Short mmCIF file of C-alpha atoms and ligand atoms in Angstrom, two decimals:
data_model
loop_
_atom_site.label_atom_id
_atom_site.label_comp_id
_atom_site.label_asym_id
_atom_site.label_seq_id
_atom_site.Cartn_x
_atom_site.Cartn_y
_atom_site.Cartn_z
CA MET A 1 0.06 -0.20 0.03
CA GLN A 2 0.88 3.67 -0.53
CA LEU A 3 1.75 5.77 2.71
CA SER A 4 0.00 9.10 2.54
CA ARG A 5 3.22 11.28 3.20
CA ARG A 6 2.37 14.51 5.22
CA TRP A 7 4.11 17.54 7.16
CA ILE A 8 4.23 18.02 10.76
CA TYR A 9 4.27 20.40 13.44
CA ARG A 10 6.86 19.30 16.13
CA LYS A 11 6.96 20.89 19.36
CA ASN A 12 11.00 22.47 20.03
CA SER A 13 11.99 23.86 23.10
CA THR A 14 11.01 27.61 21.80
CA SER A 15 8.42 26.75 18.63
CA TYR A 16 8.13 24.62 16.29
CA ASP A 17 9.99 21.59 13.57
CA LEU A 18 8.16 21.12 10.69
CA ILE A 19 8.71 16.30 10.44
CA ALA A 20 7.83 14.88 7.37
CA THR A 21 6.16 12.05 8.06
CA SER A 22 3.54 9.38 6.59
CA GLU A 23 0.16 7.64 7.08
CA ALA A 24 -1.82 4.74 5.94
CA PRO A 25 -4.25 6.92 3.89
CA PRO A 26 -7.60 7.63 4.68
CA SER A 27 -9.71 5.13 2.83
CA PRO A 28 -12.44 5.39 0.61
CA GLY A 29 -15.28 2.94 2.44
CA ASN A 30 -14.76 4.78 5.82
CA LEU A 31 -15.97 8.04 4.77
CA ARG A 32 -18.53 9.41 6.21
CA PRO A 33 -21.97 10.16 3.33
CA GLU A 34 -21.01 14.01 3.69
CA GLU A 35 -17.71 13.47 2.83
CA CYS A 36 -15.12 14.41 0.32
CA LEU A 37 -11.66 12.54 0.18
CA VAL A 38 -8.74 14.67 -1.66
CA ALA A 39 -5.92 14.24 -3.43
CA ILE A 40 -4.03 17.57 -3.05
CA ARG A 41 -2.01 18.87 -5.33
CA ALA A 42 -0.76 22.15 -4.64
CA VAL A 43 -0.59 23.82 -1.40
CA SER A 44 0.40 27.87 -0.73
CA LEU A 45 1.86 29.27 1.78
CA ASN A 46 1.11 32.06 3.79
CA TYR A 47 2.13 34.62 6.64
CA ARG A 48 0.38 32.85 9.06
CA ASP A 49 2.11 29.46 8.89
CA LEU A 50 4.97 31.21 9.91
CA ILE A 51 2.94 33.02 13.07
CA ASN A 52 2.87 29.06 13.74
CA TRP A 53 6.21 27.47 12.66
CA ARG A 54 7.52 30.33 14.35
CA ASN A 55 5.02 30.54 17.41
CA LEU A 56 4.62 33.86 17.21
CA ALA A 57 0.94 34.23 18.51
CA GLY A 58 1.66 30.76 21.48
CA ARG A 59 -0.50 28.92 19.27
CA LYS A 60 -0.73 24.63 20.88
CA ILE A 61 -0.13 23.29 17.16
CA ASP A 62 1.85 20.21 17.98
CA GLY A 63 1.45 17.25 15.71
CA ILE A 64 -0.62 19.45 12.53
CA VAL A 65 -0.27 19.01 9.21
CA PRO A 66 0.83 23.29 8.43
CA ALA A 67 -1.21 25.41 5.48
CA SER A 68 -5.07 26.07 5.06
CA ASP A 69 -4.93 26.96 1.76
CA GLY A 70 -4.92 23.78 -0.87
CA ALA A 71 -6.26 22.37 -3.76
CA GLY A 72 -6.35 19.29 -5.28
CA GLU A 73 -8.65 16.46 -6.73
CA ILE A 74 -12.24 14.26 -4.92
CA VAL A 75 -10.68 11.03 -5.80
CA ALA A 76 -13.50 9.68 -3.12
CA ILE A 77 -17.54 10.89 -2.47
CA GLY A 78 -19.21 9.71 0.71
CA SER A 79 -23.39 8.26 -0.08
CA SER A 80 -25.19 11.66 0.67
CA VAL A 81 -22.85 13.57 -1.64
CA THR A 82 -24.09 15.78 -4.13
CA GLU A 83 -22.08 18.75 -4.74
CA PHE A 84 -19.69 16.98 -6.24
CA GLN A 85 -18.21 14.27 -8.56
CA VAL A 86 -15.26 11.68 -8.45
CA GLY A 87 -12.87 14.02 -11.34
CA ASP A 88 -13.76 17.43 -9.40
CA ARG A 89 -11.21 19.70 -8.19
CA VAL A 90 -11.35 21.62 -5.95
CA SER A 91 -10.33 24.12 -2.70
CA PRO A 92 -12.04 23.63 1.20
CA ASN A 93 -12.44 27.87 2.48
CA PHE A 94 -10.04 28.36 6.00
CA PHE A 95 -12.91 27.53 7.61
CA PRO A 96 -14.57 24.65 7.46
CA THR A 97 -17.37 24.96 9.10
CA TRP A 98 -17.73 29.20 8.09
CA LYS A 99 -20.26 28.56 5.29
CA SER A 100 -22.35 31.91 5.19
CA GLY A 101 -23.53 34.91 6.78
CA LYS A 102 -21.57 36.39 9.70
CA PHE A 103 -18.61 35.16 11.63
CA ASP A 104 -18.83 33.07 14.79
CA LEU A 105 -16.73 32.54 17.18
CA ALA A 106 -16.85 28.54 17.12
CA TYR A 107 -15.59 29.42 13.99
CA HIS A 108 -12.10 30.08 14.70
CA GLN A 109 -12.29 26.24 16.33
CA ALA A 110 -11.04 25.16 12.98
CA ASP A 111 -8.89 26.81 10.79
CA LEU A 112 -6.90 24.32 9.42
CA GLY A 113 -3.28 24.00 9.06
CA GLY A 114 -4.50 25.72 13.04
CA ASN A 115 -6.31 23.42 14.54
CA LEU A 116 -7.23 21.11 11.87
CA ASP A 117 -4.48 19.62 10.18
CA GLY A 118 -4.20 21.67 7.08
CA MET A 119 -3.20 20.85 3.12
CA LEU A 120 0.47 19.69 3.77
CA ARG A 121 -0.10 16.10 2.98
CA ASP A 122 -1.45 13.89 -0.02
CA PHE A 123 -4.85 13.54 1.14
CA ALA A 124 -6.83 14.91 3.12
CA VAL A 125 -11.17 14.37 4.11
CA PHE A 126 -13.51 17.45 3.92
CA PRO A 127 -17.03 17.89 4.66
CA GLU A 128 -18.70 19.06 1.53
CA LYS A 129 -19.81 21.94 2.79
CA SER A 130 -16.15 22.71 3.55
CA LEU A 131 -15.77 22.98 -0.66
CA VAL A 132 -14.98 24.89 -3.54
CA LYS A 133 -14.60 24.12 -7.26
CA ILE A 134 -11.51 26.07 -8.52
CA PRO A 135 -11.72 28.69 -11.37
CA HIS A 136 -11.96 27.02 -14.45
CA GLY A 137 -8.99 27.19 -16.46
CA TRP A 138 -7.23 28.24 -13.46
CA SER A 139 -3.66 24.55 -12.21
CA PHE A 140 -3.66 23.18 -9.04
CA SER A 141 -0.50 25.65 -7.68
CA GLN A 142 -3.04 28.82 -9.06
CA ALA A 143 -6.08 27.66 -7.51
CA ALA A 144 -3.74 26.93 -4.37
CA THR A 145 -3.59 30.08 -3.06
CA LEU A 146 -7.04 31.03 -3.52
CA PRO A 147 -8.31 30.33 -0.17
CA CYS A 148 -6.56 32.39 3.02
CA ALA A 149 -4.84 35.42 0.77
CA ALA A 150 -7.13 35.84 -2.34
CA LEU A 151 -10.54 35.17 0.34
CA THR A 152 -8.97 38.00 2.42
CA ALA A 153 -8.44 40.61 -0.45
CA TRP A 154 -11.56 39.71 -1.96
CA VAL A 155 -13.72 39.62 1.92
CA ALA A 156 -11.83 43.04 2.48
CA LEU A 157 -12.22 44.74 -0.78
CA VAL A 158 -15.63 43.52 -1.78
CA ARG A 159 -17.70 42.52 0.33
CA ARG A 160 -16.68 44.52 3.70
CA GLY A 161 -15.93 47.62 2.30
CA GLY A 162 -17.89 48.58 -1.41
CA LEU A 163 -15.38 49.29 -3.68
CA GLN A 164 -16.77 50.67 -6.64
CA ALA A 165 -14.69 51.94 -10.00
CA GLY A 166 -12.84 54.92 -10.11
CA GLU A 167 -11.97 54.51 -5.62
CA THR A 168 -8.83 54.35 -5.08
CA VAL A 169 -6.84 51.32 -2.84
CA CYS A 170 -3.69 51.57 -1.50
CA VAL A 171 -2.34 48.27 -0.99
CA LEU A 172 0.80 47.67 1.89
CA GLY A 173 3.20 45.74 0.52
CA THR A 174 3.79 42.67 -2.28
CA GLY A 175 2.79 39.82 -0.38
CA GLY A 176 -0.61 37.54 -1.03
CA VAL A 177 -2.81 39.91 0.30
CA SER A 178 -2.22 42.65 -0.60
CA ILE A 179 -0.65 41.80 -4.31
CA PHE A 180 -4.20 40.22 -4.80
CA ALA A 181 -6.62 43.13 -3.30
CA MET A 182 -4.29 45.22 -5.83
CA GLN A 183 -5.49 42.37 -8.82
CA PHE A 184 -8.93 42.71 -8.19
CA ALA A 185 -9.15 46.69 -7.44
CA LYS A 186 -7.51 46.75 -10.90
CA LEU A 187 -10.15 44.42 -12.14
CA MET A 188 -13.36 46.20 -10.26
CA GLY A 189 -11.42 50.00 -12.41
CA ALA A 190 -10.46 51.30 -9.57
CA GLN A 191 -6.65 52.60 -9.10
CA VAL A 192 -4.06 51.71 -6.90
CA ALA A 193 -1.68 52.84 -4.83
CA VAL A 194 1.61 49.62 -4.19
CA THR A 195 4.18 50.40 -1.48
CA SER A 196 6.94 48.74 -0.40
CA SER A 197 10.84 47.73 0.91
CA ASN A 198 12.03 46.70 -2.29
CA ASP A 199 12.07 48.99 -5.87
CA ASP A 200 12.38 45.65 -8.44
CA LYS A 201 9.40 44.72 -7.09
CA LEU A 202 7.46 48.25 -6.92
CA GLN A 203 8.70 48.07 -11.51
CA ARG A 204 6.97 44.35 -10.90
CA ALA A 205 3.35 45.76 -9.34
CA ARG A 206 3.68 49.40 -11.68
CA SER A 207 3.90 46.51 -15.17
CA LEU A 208 0.56 44.49 -13.04
CA GLY A 209 -1.15 47.91 -13.47
CA ALA A 210 0.37 49.85 -10.29
CA ASP A 211 -0.65 53.44 -10.54
CA LEU A 212 1.35 54.39 -7.48
CA THR A 213 4.79 52.94 -5.63
CA VAL A 214 6.09 54.00 -2.49
CA ASN A 215 8.90 52.74 -1.59
CA TYR A 216 8.00 52.31 2.33
CA ARG A 217 11.65 52.15 3.66
CA THR A 218 13.02 55.19 1.62
CA HIS A 219 9.86 56.83 2.65
CA PRO A 220 9.08 56.61 5.61
CA GLU A 221 6.44 59.11 5.57
CA TRP A 222 5.18 56.93 2.73
CA SER A 223 1.19 58.53 3.42
CA LYS A 224 2.02 62.68 2.33
CA SER A 225 2.81 60.55 -1.63
CA ILE A 226 -0.52 59.13 -1.53
CA TRP A 227 -2.06 62.41 0.08
CA GLU A 228 -0.45 64.74 -3.18
CA TRP A 229 -0.99 61.74 -5.46
CA THR A 230 -4.91 61.30 -4.50
CA ASN A 231 -5.04 65.80 -4.77
CA ARG A 232 -5.09 65.59 -0.59
CA HIS A 233 -8.41 64.19 -0.72
CA GLY A 234 -6.15 60.89 0.20
CA VAL A 235 -7.59 56.25 -0.93
CA ASP A 236 -10.86 54.90 -0.30
CA HIS A 237 -9.70 52.09 0.99
CA VAL A 238 -6.35 50.88 2.67
CA ILE A 239 -5.24 47.27 2.69
CA GLU A 240 -3.40 47.94 6.07
CA VAL A 241 -1.15 43.88 6.67
CA GLY A 242 1.13 45.33 8.50
CA GLY A 243 -0.69 46.04 11.92
CA PRO A 244 0.32 48.64 15.18
CA GLY A 245 3.78 50.09 13.15
CA SER A 246 1.78 50.71 10.12
CA LEU A 247 -2.38 52.34 11.21
CA GLU A 248 -0.26 55.20 12.08
CA GLN A 249 0.27 56.22 7.98
CA SER A 250 -2.67 53.92 6.89
CA MET A 251 -5.23 56.54 9.02
CA LYS A 252 -2.82 59.49 7.08
CA ALA A 253 -3.68 58.34 4.00
CA VAL A 254 -7.13 57.49 4.15
CA ALA A 255 -10.04 59.87 3.00
CA ALA A 256 -12.58 61.55 5.67
CA GLU A 257 -15.08 58.43 5.08
CA GLY A 258 -12.67 55.84 3.71
CA HIS A 259 -12.49 52.11 5.19
CA ILE A 260 -9.31 50.76 6.77
CA ALA A 261 -8.78 46.87 6.53
CA LEU A 262 -7.32 45.99 9.38
CA ILE A 263 -6.05 42.70 8.40
CA GLY A 264 -2.42 42.06 8.83
CA VAL A 265 0.19 41.77 12.44
CA LEU A 266 4.00 41.92 10.02
CA THR A 267 4.46 44.29 12.44
CA GLY A 268 4.06 42.40 15.21
CA PHE A 269 1.10 41.98 17.87
CA GLY A 270 1.63 44.56 19.86
CA PRO A 271 -0.24 48.06 20.14
CA PRO A 272 -0.77 50.42 17.95
CA THR A 273 2.49 53.14 18.24
CA THR A 274 0.10 56.11 18.12
CA SER A 275 -3.27 57.39 19.09
CA LEU A 276 -6.22 56.18 17.44
CA PHE A 277 -8.21 59.52 17.73
CA PRO A 278 -7.50 59.97 13.27
CA LEU A 279 -10.16 57.02 13.16
CA LEU A 280 -12.41 59.39 14.95
CA ALA A 281 -11.68 63.05 13.22
CA ARG A 282 -12.09 61.37 9.57
CA ASN A 283 -15.03 59.13 10.20
CA ILE A 284 -12.85 56.69 9.19
CA ARG A 285 -14.43 53.14 8.97
CA LEU A 286 -12.44 50.41 10.60
CA ASN A 287 -12.80 46.77 9.53
CA GLY A 288 -11.48 43.69 11.21
CA ILE A 289 -11.08 41.29 8.50
CA TYR A 290 -11.13 37.29 9.08
CA VAL A 291 -11.39 35.55 6.16
CA GLY A 292 -14.31 34.92 4.96
CA SER A 293 -16.52 31.67 4.27
CA ARG A 294 -17.64 29.50 1.80
CA GLU A 295 -20.01 31.43 0.38
CA ASP A 296 -17.64 34.66 -0.37
CA PHE A 297 -14.80 32.01 -1.37
CA GLN A 298 -17.97 30.28 -4.02
CA SER A 299 -18.57 34.47 -4.99
CA MET A 300 -14.88 35.52 -5.38
CA VAL A 301 -14.70 32.07 -7.37
CA ARG A 302 -17.72 33.63 -10.31
CA PHE A 303 -15.32 36.68 -10.72
CA LEU A 304 -12.19 34.81 -11.98
CA ASP A 305 -14.82 32.38 -14.13
CA THR A 306 -15.54 35.80 -15.48
CA HIS A 307 -12.33 38.17 -15.54
CA GLN A 308 -8.69 37.71 -16.75
CA LEU A 309 -6.52 37.55 -13.22
CA THR A 310 -3.24 35.68 -13.05
CA PRO A 311 -2.38 34.55 -9.83
CA GLN A 312 1.52 36.12 -9.41
CA ILE A 313 2.92 32.96 -8.62
CA ASP A 314 6.61 34.15 -7.30
CA ARG A 315 8.49 30.41 -6.80
CA THR A 316 7.25 26.89 -6.36
CA PHE A 317 9.10 24.01 -4.26
CA ARG A 318 8.61 20.72 -4.45
CA PHE A 319 7.21 18.92 -1.54
CA GLU A 320 10.11 18.02 -0.03
CA GLU A 321 11.51 21.05 -0.11
CA THR A 322 8.74 22.31 2.44
CA PRO A 323 11.44 24.31 4.61
CA LYS A 324 12.94 25.81 2.16
CA ALA A 325 9.90 27.25 0.88
CA PHE A 326 8.84 28.48 4.67
CA GLU A 327 12.32 29.67 4.96
CA TYR A 328 11.97 31.68 2.13
CA LEU A 329 8.83 33.19 3.27
CA GLU A 330 10.46 34.26 6.21
CA SER A 331 13.37 35.69 3.95
CA ALA A 332 10.29 38.26 2.21
CA GLY A 333 12.04 37.85 -1.05
CA HIS A 334 8.57 36.73 -2.51
CA PHE A 335 6.34 39.08 -5.03
CA GLY A 336 3.23 37.63 -4.32
CA LYS A 337 2.60 33.60 -4.04
CA VAL A 338 4.83 30.84 -2.91
CA VAL A 339 4.07 27.53 -3.71
CA ILE A 340 4.09 23.65 -2.89
CA GLU A 341 3.33 21.09 -5.59
CA LEU A 342 2.82 17.51 -4.46
N1 NAP B 1 -7.10 38.68 9.00
C1 NAP B 1 -6.85 38.10 7.80
O1 NAP B 1 -7.97 37.26 6.97
C2 NAP B 1 -5.44 37.69 6.92
C3 NAP B 1 -5.46 36.52 6.32
C4 NAP B 1 -4.41 36.56 5.57
C5 NAP B 1 -3.23 37.42 6.13
N2 NAP B 1 -3.22 37.97 7.16
C6 NAP B 1 -2.64 38.89 7.83
O2 NAP B 1 -2.30 39.83 6.65
C7 NAP B 1 -0.31 39.81 6.81
C8 NAP B 1 0.46 39.39 4.84
O3 NAP B 1 -0.17 37.97 5.36
P1 NAP B 1 0.22 37.68 4.06
O4 NAP B 1 0.42 35.93 4.08
O5 NAP B 1 -0.09 38.62 2.13
O6 NAP B 1 1.71 37.69 3.90
P2 NAP B 1 3.50 37.21 3.03
O7 NAP B 1 3.35 37.57 1.70
O8 NAP B 1 4.64 36.34 4.16
O9 NAP B 1 3.81 39.06 2.42
C9 NAP B 1 4.42 40.05 3.24
C10 NAP B 1 5.12 40.82 3.12
O10 NAP B 1 4.59 42.01 2.97
C11 NAP B 1 5.51 43.21 3.88
N3 NAP B 1 5.91 43.61 5.00
C12 NAP B 1 6.96 43.70 5.44
N4 NAP B 1 6.74 44.23 7.12
C13 NAP B 1 6.17 45.29 6.55
C14 NAP B 1 6.03 46.78 7.02
N5 NAP B 1 5.36 46.87 7.62
N6 NAP B 1 4.68 46.91 5.75
C15 NAP B 1 4.23 46.97 4.71
N7 NAP B 1 4.58 46.23 4.46
C16 NAP B 1 4.89 45.51 4.73
C17 NAP B 1 6.80 42.92 2.51
O11 NAP B 1 6.92 43.87 1.30
P3 NAP B 1 8.08 43.86 0.59
O12 NAP B 1 8.48 43.31 0.57
O13 NAP B 1 7.27 44.46 -0.85
O14 NAP B 1 7.79 44.82 1.16
C18 NAP B 1 6.69 41.71 2.56
O15 NAP B 1 7.21 41.47 1.84
C19 NAP B 1 0.07 38.64 8.11
O16 NAP B 1 0.60 39.39 8.93
C20 NAP B 1 -0.58 37.62 7.81
O17 NAP B 1 -0.81 37.53 9.25
C21 NAP B 1 -4.48 37.89 7.64
#
């Protein structure tokens, strides 16, 4: 019998090691009626996987399979599955139990690659109501970029942000969430400003349609460039992936009654380094975002099925090279996404 390969987190003295292991694959005969057996073909990494690996949030993940994001093919279905058949190409939702509607704190108890085993394994079993068909014509590697980074950008701009054509958007850095946000915003007729610590990455963002680019390392007061670019009006939306250390500039960059989607913690989990008074003074809408529901994922796929968007995959690693892929993401040399193929 061919074993199913898997990577797991194993606790060390301060954080976690990545350990390659294997087990007997799930048997189709043991599927519950509502379950699907998926052969995973590609996985993508997110900064959140670094948070878990480096134990930055103190999560108890010993023995858990890393990574929320992946795509694969259904190889067996349970007796009551109606939405899928063998051969369908799918991705699981980041929160398998968040089907639709508003977020519920109970969903925290089940996140892939956190409380639940994630995608870095050959085979996995999912309830059908947690799966989504990937966009037509997309490769597994391309689709593996969608569940966390793309869906977060989609929910931030579209469902929670209400982005309209002609509006302006600022995205921070050139990682997975921000590049998807730039691509969605451009396709919806917005103008986009991109910040980065790296001029080559800014050039790459311009080639994808960025309207304004600013190096936040050489211009720590980057909001001034945004302010002038918008004729001293400010941007309508900020994709705030930095957190406490970048919020001051984001509040200076946003328009009165503008929207800040608070998504990330790239500058840490501490309190903001500045007064939050500008939020009141400018009547800013501050939305905390935590990925999205299966219904959000399906609406994003409908958009991707009807618009031309190519996910930006910076580099692809083999399954055996998983620790190298984590190290590469940690080096922050990437633009967009880092993928692991099985
Ligand atoms: N709430 C949610 O649902 C959710 C979902 C996904 C991600 N996140 C969070 O969002 C953040 C981004 O995630 P990701 O997976 O897109 O990360 P990623 O792909 O690893 O992107 C990292 C990039 O962010 C940029 N960056 C780092 N520090 C920065 C700073 N101080 N200011 C501006 N940009 C900075 C850098 O871009 P340059 O090299 O161009 O400078 C870096 O390469 C993380 O904190 C993650 O935990 C949250």
